[in-house]
Amino acid sequence: MNANAAAREHPHDAGGREPPREIGQLGMWVFIASEILFFGGLFVAYVYGRSHWPNGFAQASRHTDVVLGTLNTGVLLTSSAVIALAVACAESPAFRRWTARLLWLTAALGVIFIVIKGMEYRKEWHEHLFPGPGFELDAGGAQLFFMLYFVMTALHALHLAIGIVGVSLFAWATGQAKSWAPPRRIDIMALYWHFVDVVWIFLYPLLYLVERHS
Amino acid sequence: MNEREFKRHAFKLLLAWLALLVLMLSSLGSAYLSLGVGNLIAGVAIATVKSSIVALLFMRLARSSATVRLVAVVGIATWLLLAGLSGVDYATRSRQPAAFQLPRQLPSLAPEQEPR
């Protein structure tokens, strides 16, 4: 059997050649599909709480910090655009030298997001908005809202922290021209980053923008 | 990607980023209008448009293979199915909250031993 025939029969084991680009993307999308179900359960819990205690959820949401929440949304959307540009640079020989810098910028925006989130948590802790004894609000369901708020935002922040580590590794490896950080793997890392951004896109109106007008 | 393709792609990314920021601000603005259930619909609808921009352009789902797109759709469809089935239960079950009771120690059911 010659090499071409072997490659046709075993396309993913073709004598050390690059696997098709789609393989990695597919793997990350399967992971993202499982993550959709992971975060999805919490969104269902949110829908249940909000439909049963609309007043408590409205009162509680008005106590979140909408300025910092909006600022953080802008930071994360910007980071997604930056990493999308980094992927484009990695695939374009003329602009490849920008890839590492843009990846570092993405990771830095992620760190800024987590710092702002920490400032919010600190403020909410001092305002007795953390569920438990001495909780500040009295409306039924308000405590449930803040329980969901802390669980969902903390899980999101954990995912983002993992993303920051991953993107920083790729930024470093791209700068050092390591062989394990080719453009197709940067693309896969970016897919994860965008997914974490999409989760926040839905958290923003559901946590910060309930009944702001009243 | 050659230089011309890159520039066109980068311009698209710039437009998408601006659109995302405008959508974020319109989401914020809509929350301060009194629209009743329309507030929730506006918030979720804008979030869906923003996610579509991220998925189709940033995650390049619009240019991905059919297999990759299928996995993305199956993930969302499975969630919608499970969320819908959960909703059938929670939406039709009446809520009967019990009055709060302080926890207390009940007397033991074991027969008391005779002191020797």
Coordinates of C-alpha atoms in Angstrom, one line a residue:
Chain A
M1 CA 0.0 0.0 0.0
N2 CA 1.5 3.4 -0.9
A3 CA 1.4 6.4 1.3
N4 CA -1.5 8.0 -0.6
A5 CA -3.7 5.0 -0.2
A6 CA -2.9 4.8 3.5
A7 CA -3.8 8.5 3.9
R8 CA -7.2 7.9 2.2
E9 CA -8.0 5.0 4.5
H10 CA -6.8 6.7 7.7
P11 CA -7.1 10.4 7.1
H12 CA -6.3 11.4 10.7
D13 CA -3.2 9.3 10.9
A14 CA -1.5 10.3 7.7
G15 CA 2.2 9.9 8.5
G16 CA 2.6 12.9 10.8
R17 CA 0.8 15.4 8.5
E18 CA -1.4 18.1 9.9
P19 CA -4.9 16.8 10.8
P20 CA -7.7 18.6 8.9
R21 CA -8.4 22.0 10.5
E22 CA -12.0 21.0 11.1
I23 CA -11.0 18.3 13.7
G24 CA -10.0 20.8 16.4
Q25 CA -12.9 23.1 15.7
L26 CA -15.3 20.2 16.0
G27 CA -13.8 19.1 19.3
M28 CA -14.1 22.6 20.8
W29 CA -17.7 22.9 19.5
V30 CA -18.6 19.6 21.2
F31 CA -17.1 20.9 24.4
I32 CA -19.1 24.2 23.9
A33 CA -22.3 22.2 23.4
S34 CA -21.7 20.5 26.7
E35 CA -21.1 24.0 28.3
I36 CA -24.3 25.3 26.8
L37 CA -26.1 22.6 28.8
F38 CA -24.0 23.3 31.9
F39 CA -24.8 27.0 32.0
G40 CA -28.3 26.3 30.6
G41 CA -29.4 24.6 33.8
L42 CA -28.7 27.8 35.7
F43 CA -30.6 29.9 33.1
V44 CA -33.6 27.5 33.6
A45 CA -33.3 28.1 37.4
Y46 CA -33.3 31.8 36.7
V47 CA -36.4 31.7 34.6
Y48 CA -38.1 29.7 37.3
G49 CA -37.2 32.2 40.0
R50 CA -38.0 35.2 37.9
S51 CA -41.4 33.9 36.9
H52 CA -42.4 33.0 40.5
W53 CA -40.9 36.0 42.3
P54 CA -40.9 38.8 39.8
N55 CA -40.9 41.6 42.4
G56 CA -38.1 40.1 44.4
F57 CA -36.0 39.7 41.3
A58 CA -36.7 43.3 40.2
Q59 CA -35.8 44.7 43.6
A60 CA -32.6 42.6 43.8
S61 CA -31.5 43.5 40.2
R62 CA -31.8 47.2 41.0
H63 CA -29.2 46.7 43.7
T64 CA -26.6 45.4 41.2
D65 CA -24.1 48.0 39.9
V66 CA -25.3 48.7 36.4
V67 CA -22.3 51.1 35.6
L68 CA -19.7 48.5 36.4
G69 CA -21.8 45.7 34.7
T70 CA -22.1 47.7 31.5
L71 CA -18.4 48.6 31.6
N72 CA -17.5 45.0 32.0
T73 CA -19.8 44.0 29.1
G74 CA -17.9 46.5 26.9
V75 CA -14.5 45.2 28.1
L76 CA -15.5 41.6 27.2
L77 CA -17.0 42.4 23.8
T78 CA -13.8 44.3 23.0
S79 CA -11.7 41.4 24.1
S80 CA -13.7 39.1 21.7
A81 CA -13.1 41.5 18.8
V82 CA -9.4 41.7 19.6
I83 CA -8.9 37.9 19.7
A84 CA -10.8 37.5 16.4
L85 CA -8.3 40.0 14.9
A86 CA -5.5 38.0 16.5
V87 CA -6.7 34.9 14.7
A88 CA -6.9 36.8 11.4
C89 CA -3.3 38.1 12.0
A90 CA -2.1 34.5 12.7
E91 CA -3.4 33.4 9.4
S92 CA -2.0 36.3 7.4
P93 CA 1.8 36.2 6.8
A94 CA 2.0 40.0 6.4
F95 CA 0.4 40.7 9.8
R96 CA 1.6 37.6 11.8
R97 CA 3.9 39.7 14.0
W98 CA 0.8 41.3 15.6
T99 CA -0.7 38.0 16.8
A100 CA 1.2 37.7 20.1
R101 CA 0.6 41.4 21.1
L102 CA -3.2 41.0 20.3
L103 CA -3.4 37.8 22.4
W104 CA -1.6 39.6 25.3
L105 CA -4.1 42.4 24.9
T106 CA -7.0 39.9 25.0
A107 CA -5.7 38.3 28.2
A108 CA -5.2 41.8 29.8
L109 CA -8.8 42.7 29.0
G110 CA -9.9 39.5 30.7
V111 CA -7.9 40.5 33.8
I112 CA -9.5 43.9 33.8
F113 CA -12.9 42.2 33.7
I114 CA -12.1 40.1 36.7
V115 CA -10.7 43.0 38.6
I116 CA -13.9 45.0 38.0
K117 CA -16.0 42.0 38.9
G118 CA -14.0 41.7 42.2
M119 CA -14.8 45.4 42.9
E120 CA -18.5 44.6 42.4
Y121 CA -18.4 41.6 44.7
R122 CA -16.6 43.7 47.4
K123 CA -19.3 46.4 47.2
E124 CA -22.1 43.8 47.3
W125 CA -20.5 42.1 50.3
H126 CA -20.4 45.5 52.2
E127 CA -24.0 46.2 51.3
H128 CA -25.1 42.8 52.8
L129 CA -26.3 41.5 49.4
F130 CA -24.5 38.1 49.9
P131 CA -27.2 35.5 50.7
G132 CA -27.3 34.4 54.3
P133 CA -28.1 35.8 57.8
G134 CA -28.4 39.6 57.7
F135 CA -29.3 39.8 54.0
E136 CA -30.3 43.4 53.2
L137 CA -33.4 43.0 51.0
D138 CA -36.8 41.8 52.2
A139 CA -38.8 40.9 49.1
G140 CA -39.4 37.2 48.5
G141 CA -37.0 35.8 45.9
A142 CA -34.5 38.6 46.3
Q143 CA -32.1 36.3 48.1
L144 CA -32.6 33.6 45.5
F145 CA -31.7 36.2 42.8
F146 CA -28.4 37.0 44.5
M147 CA -27.7 33.3 45.0
L148 CA -28.1 32.8 41.3
Y149 CA -26.1 36.1 40.6
F150 CA -23.1 34.9 42.6
V151 CA -23.2 31.3 41.3
M152 CA -23.5 32.4 37.7
T153 CA -21.0 35.2 37.7
A154 CA -18.5 33.2 39.7
L155 CA -18.8 30.3 37.3
H156 CA -18.4 32.7 34.4
A157 CA -15.3 34.3 36.1
L158 CA -13.8 30.8 36.6
H159 CA -14.2 30.1 32.9
L160 CA -12.7 33.4 32.1
A161 CA -9.8 32.8 34.4
I162 CA -9.1 29.5 32.5
G163 CA -9.4 31.5 29.3
I164 CA -6.8 34.1 30.5
V165 CA -4.3 31.3 31.3
G166 CA -4.9 29.6 28.0
V167 CA -4.7 32.8 25.9
S168 CA -1.6 34.0 27.8
L169 CA 0.1 30.6 27.1
F170 CA -0.6 31.0 23.4
A171 CA 0.5 34.6 23.5
W172 CA 3.8 33.6 25.0
A173 CA 4.2 30.6 22.7
T174 CA 3.5 32.7 19.6
G175 CA 6.1 35.2 20.7
Q176 CA 8.6 32.4 21.1
A177 CA 7.5 30.8 17.8
K178 CA 6.8 27.5 19.5
S179 CA 5.7 24.7 17.2
W180 CA 2.8 23.7 19.4
A181 CA 1.0 27.1 18.8
P182 CA 0.1 27.1 15.1
P183 CA -2.7 29.4 13.9
R184 CA -5.3 26.6 13.9
R185 CA -4.8 26.1 17.6
I186 CA -5.1 29.8 18.3
D187 CA -8.4 29.6 16.4
I188 CA -9.6 26.9 18.8
M189 CA -8.6 28.9 21.9
A190 CA -10.4 31.9 20.5
L191 CA -13.6 29.8 20.1
Y192 CA -13.5 29.1 23.8
W193 CA -13.0 32.8 24.6
H194 CA -15.9 33.8 22.4
F195 CA -18.2 31.3 24.1
V196 CA -17.4 32.8 27.5
D197 CA -18.2 36.2 26.0
V198 CA -21.6 34.8 24.7
V199 CA -22.5 33.6 28.2
W200 CA -21.9 37.1 29.6
I201 CA -23.9 38.6 26.8
F202 CA -27.0 36.8 28.2
L203 CA -26.1 37.4 31.9
Y204 CA -25.9 41.1 31.4
P205 CA -29.6 41.9 30.6
L206 CA -30.8 39.1 32.9
L207 CA -28.8 40.2 36.0
Y208 CA -28.3 43.9 35.6
L209 CA -31.3 45.2 33.6
V210 CA -34.4 43.9 35.4
E211 CA -37.0 46.7 36.0
R212 CA -34.5 49.5 36.0
H213 CA -37.1 52.1 35.1
S214 CA -39.1 51.8 38.3
Chain B
M1 CA -5.3 35.0 3.9
N2 CA -3.6 37.5 1.7
E3 CA -3.2 41.2 2.6
R4 CA -6.3 42.3 0.7
E5 CA -8.5 39.6 2.3
F6 CA -7.1 40.4 5.7
K7 CA -8.0 44.1 5.4
R8 CA -11.5 43.3 4.3
H9 CA -11.9 40.8 7.2
A10 CA -10.4 43.3 9.7
F11 CA -12.9 46.0 8.6
K12 CA -15.7 43.5 9.1
L13 CA -14.5 42.8 12.6
L14 CA -14.3 46.5 13.4
L15 CA -17.9 47.0 12.2
A16 CA -19.1 44.0 14.2
W17 CA -17.3 45.4 17.4
L18 CA -19.0 48.8 16.9
A19 CA -22.4 47.1 16.3
L20 CA -21.9 45.0 19.5
L21 CA -21.2 48.2 21.5
V22 CA -24.2 50.0 20.0
L23 CA -26.4 47.0 20.8
M24 CA -25.1 46.9 24.4
L25 CA -26.0 50.6 24.9
S26 CA -29.5 50.1 23.3
S27 CA -30.0 47.2 25.7
L28 CA -29.1 49.4 28.6
G29 CA -31.3 52.2 27.3
S30 CA -34.3 50.0 26.8
A31 CA -34.1 48.9 30.4
Y32 CA -35.0 52.4 31.5
L33 CA -38.2 52.6 29.4
S34 CA -41.3 51.2 31.0
L35 CA -42.3 48.4 28.5
G36 CA -43.7 45.8 30.9
V37 CA -42.8 42.3 29.5
G38 CA -41.3 44.2 26.5
N39 CA -38.3 45.0 28.7
L40 CA -37.5 41.3 29.1
I41 CA -38.2 40.6 25.4
A42 CA -36.0 43.5 24.3
G43 CA -33.2 42.4 26.6
V44 CA -33.2 38.8 25.4
A45 CA -33.7 39.7 21.7
I46 CA -30.7 42.1 21.8
A47 CA -28.6 39.5 23.6
T48 CA -29.6 37.0 20.9
V49 CA -28.5 39.4 18.1
K50 CA -25.2 40.1 19.8
S51 CA -24.5 36.4 20.3
S52 CA -25.4 35.7 16.6
I53 CA -22.8 38.3 15.6
V54 CA -20.2 36.7 17.8
A55 CA -21.1 33.2 16.7
L56 CA -21.4 33.8 12.9
L57 CA -18.5 36.3 12.5
F58 CA -16.1 36.0 15.4
M59 CA -16.5 32.2 15.8
R60 CA -16.9 31.9 12.0
L61 CA -19.9 29.6 12.2
A62 CA -21.1 31.2 8.9
R63 CA -18.0 29.7 7.1
S64 CA -17.7 26.5 9.1
S65 CA -18.3 23.0 7.8
A66 CA -21.8 21.5 8.1
T67 CA -20.6 19.1 10.8
V68 CA -19.4 22.0 13.0
R69 CA -22.6 23.9 12.5
L70 CA -24.6 20.8 13.2
V71 CA -22.9 20.4 16.6
A72 CA -23.6 24.0 17.5
V73 CA -27.3 23.7 16.6
V74 CA -27.7 20.4 18.4
G75 CA -26.2 21.9 21.5
I76 CA -28.7 24.8 21.5
A77 CA -31.6 22.6 20.5
T78 CA -30.9 20.1 23.3
W79 CA -30.9 22.9 25.8
L80 CA -34.2 24.3 24.4
L81 CA -35.7 20.8 24.6
L82 CA -34.6 20.2 28.2
A83 CA -35.5 23.7 29.3
G84 CA -39.0 23.3 27.6
L85 CA -39.6 20.0 29.3
S86 CA -38.5 21.4 32.7
G87 CA -40.9 24.3 32.1
V88 CA -43.8 22.0 31.6
D89 CA -43.3 20.8 35.1
Y90 CA -42.5 24.1 36.9
A91 CA -45.1 26.2 35.0
T92 CA -48.0 23.8 35.8
R93 CA -47.1 23.0 39.4
S94 CA -48.9 25.3 42.0
R95 CA -46.6 26.7 44.7
Q96 CA -47.7 26.1 48.2
P97 CA -45.1 27.6 50.5
A98 CA -45.0 26.1 54.0
A99 CA -44.9 28.4 57.0
F100 CA -41.3 28.7 58.3
Q101 CA -40.6 26.5 61.3
L102 CA -37.7 26.7 63.6
P103 CA -35.7 23.5 63.7
R104 CA -36.0 21.7 67.0
Q105 CA -34.8 18.4 68.6
L106 CA -37.6 15.8 68.7
P107 CA -37.6 13.2 71.6
S108 CA -35.9 10.0 70.8
L109 CA -38.1 7.0 69.7
A110 CA -35.7 4.4 71.1
P111 CA -37.0 2.7 74.4
E112 CA -35.3 4.3 77.4
Q113 CA -32.9 2.1 79.2
E114 CA -33.5 1.4 82.9
P115 CA -30.7 2.8 85.1
R116 CA -28.9 -0.1 86.8

